[in-house]
């Protein structure tokens, strides 16, 4: 029986979601009309679409809907931003309603996500997605998710997942695609695709996508290997400097694994000589043919965002002894690619009375397509996430033959499976997935990758390369785990003990978890399934043919992972910096931390505010989230101002930096010029010396020949090379690793890095000062071309813009359809490695490529004084008033009131939908 959308009890019951102000109503109607025109003219099929057709997918937000399977009535209360708070009397009803409501607002997004995680995008979008589907089928996300559901997850978790799926399906029943979202109507012009029922495994699989987005150092592992074609070991080490513990504090400042208990103890004193080995072994590099794998990786995160140094988050918690409220304050803002709709969906899940049969009273940020709350608070505790960055992926070179792969002198057979990829409008494709004991052979998914390892510099002990080595991927997320259990356990946690128990199950992706409770305690836990390597440090691909490499059976024990509870300093900051000093901690978590620019700035802001007995307020936490200060500007500008510039036009630009306070406001001309100078410093000193596989696609240079390169111009000893990488992931990206690279070289003014390549006669430089002067000149004329000759009109925001794009038809659809689905641009402040981390890739340009995807400040214990904001809005419907109604406030650093208690929610409610059995 389809969900009954007929209103009762005198309610309006309109699908439009209740009354709105006239201005908003007019705006919504205009958007609908534009969308109609786009669908007619842009898609080009000449079909007339009425406004009522486009409005068919509006969710009902008032009145009554009857749903099969409910035990009792459920109320869905939405505020003026469309954010729902759900009230029920059983867990089953609560999660069934969550599924129904999220499907109302976001089912297109949910459907695309599940097709991505299952490697089935071709079923929706045709042959252009076959390569992506092939790679994802090879990884086997959906297969692992099914194994988790069948064999690992608790019965209670499975019941909640099934209830959620039942709610989604109750919404879908009796609805055609065009009644669910206008994108289905547009897709219908070229495809007869129809949405199918939601399953619990669809929800579990989404955690694999998030784990992929936050997978750690895999790209660094590839890049270091690519560099071997042009750079020697010392040069590569220069570009991957050690973490600066002396100036950027790790998360956990004290503690060690206790010899008496074998567990991590925050109060134990570390012993000498416990640091992990960093020996790598003699094998290791792959040639630039690994660039083919890098190209494949660029395609996979297309729906998630670029993987790089900016993907991370800020979170911090301050004890009540340093706050104006006398209770802890907790802030969090995860950094992810900008998406429309936002990755996050704000929601409250409330049992009217918490009991053994109804256990939840929680609110925060959820993923549409997955039950529970991911980041937020319940009535007792609050929690936040940042990416720990643990090294949980390794690439292995495999000696492959027709019969299998070599391991300890014997050929072992592959584990194989056949996969069929259905293609909309075309014939199905068939692939064979081959797996070694180190994971699936990702090299099977690319013609170029068949040659991976042909010229890899390996030791004399390596087997004959013949036609080359294959490449296998070992990754913790390809093993069944308990992360879905952890979500519900976090939602129910009452204290630090139950919080840590939940964290123990949060295996993938490995996250820094911060904590605060109503009794005044604060804490931190590093969770995750983190591998223990037999040898090597995971920074370069390893030989798969030897049992001397690979992973040990068991990961780092949870009891030995770092944590803190009520540290004496009174606050905890996590922003992707090192968790703990590796010289005092025996386990290798990673060699590729974020370098701590954001975390140290937050630490410094807290210290300055609390110095002399000062207190931090909710507003102070909010202001910290918008801090735009550039660490690299503070280092470089004094040096740039010392350079004698004779050209009056360049001198005019240089003067913009006089007296600049290094803050990157959107209207700042100084920030625009400095960031252009920084981009050009990186290009001149490093970018032009990197292999083509790491440079921006289409940018061509005459360069000295790489090792084992092709034909060479004997007269000039140069070859023509064009970059091959997507601009969002090219190098040097300008993140805080590059801050540290440059900082280390500042005391070496005559370093070879400051010397432009001999082929760049137009940019010949012999030392740091000459290179800086040339970068200032290049920046002046670059901005003249982009912003005009008159520097009084320059601003950082005009360069540094955010455009929100619908992640499917908004990027690949007809032009008018894209304009109807997409929004922006917005001029932004902030920048790379600033606390307000509006990231950009210096190799690719100034466009914003990752952002604080949401922001929250939790007022622990006085929950109704907490504040939050989303990047876009609650709705995934392009014509809804709630499509991007939070974005302007997000841009300005504003936060919305976050109601939690029954009375506060009632006071904020604008629409009420009652779900009845």
JSON list of N, CA and C in Angstrom, two decimals, residues 22 33 172 345 478 639 816 861:
[
{"chain": "A", "resi": 22, "resn": "UNK", "atom": "N", "xyz": [5.96, 35.68, 1.36]},
{"chain": "A", "resi": 22, "resn": "UNK", "atom": "CA", "xyz": [5.69, 35.92, -0.05]},
{"chain": "A", "resi": 22, "resn": "UNK", "atom": "C", "xyz": [6.97, 36.01, -0.87]},
{"chain": "A", "resi": 33, "resn": "UNK", "atom": "N", "xyz": [10.14, 27.95, -12.70]},
{"chain": "A", "resi": 33, "resn": "UNK", "atom": "CA", "xyz": [9.98, 28.33, -14.09]},
{"chain": "A", "resi": 33, "resn": "UNK", "atom": "C", "xyz": [11.29, 28.21, -14.86]},
{"chain": "A", "resi": 172, "resn": "UNK", "atom": "N", "xyz": [9.01, 5.45, -1.37]},
{"chain": "A", "resi": 172, "resn": "UNK", "atom": "CA", "xyz": [9.12, 5.15, -2.80]},
{"chain": "A", "resi": 172, "resn": "UNK", "atom": "C", "xyz": [7.88, 4.48, -3.36]},
{"chain": "A", "resi": 345, "resn": "UNK", "atom": "N", "xyz": [23.19, 16.22, 6.44]},
{"chain": "A", "resi": 345, "resn": "UNK", "atom": "CA", "xyz": [21.75, 16.45, 6.60]},
{"chain": "A", "resi": 345, "resn": "UNK", "atom": "C", "xyz": [21.49, 16.61, 8.09]},
{"chain": "A", "resi": 478, "resn": "UNK", "atom": "N", "xyz": [38.57, -2.92, 3.12]},
{"chain": "A", "resi": 478, "resn": "UNK", "atom": "CA", "xyz": [38.16, -4.08, 2.34]},
{"chain": "A", "resi": 478, "resn": "UNK", "atom": "C", "xyz": [37.98, -5.31, 3.20]},
{"chain": "A", "resi": 639, "resn": "UNK", "atom": "N", "xyz": [60.19, 38.85, 3.98]},
{"chain": "A", "resi": 639, "resn": "UNK", "atom": "CA", "xyz": [61.26, 38.65, 3.00]},
{"chain": "A", "resi": 639, "resn": "UNK", "atom": "C", "xyz": [60.90, 39.29, 1.66]},
{"chain": "A", "resi": 816, "resn": "UNK", "atom": "N", "xyz": [21.95, 24.59, -19.84]},
{"chain": "A", "resi": 816, "resn": "UNK", "atom": "CA", "xyz": [20.85, 25.24, -19.14]},
{"chain": "A", "resi": 816, "resn": "UNK", "atom": "C", "xyz": [20.41, 24.43, -17.93]},
{"chain": "A", "resi": 861, "resn": "UNK", "atom": "N", "xyz": [25.45, 20.76, 27.86]},
{"chain": "A", "resi": 861, "resn": "UNK", "atom": "CA", "xyz": [24.59, 20.87, 29.03]},
{"chain": "A", "resi": 861, "resn": "UNK", "atom": "C", "xyz": [23.48, 21.88, 28.86]}
]
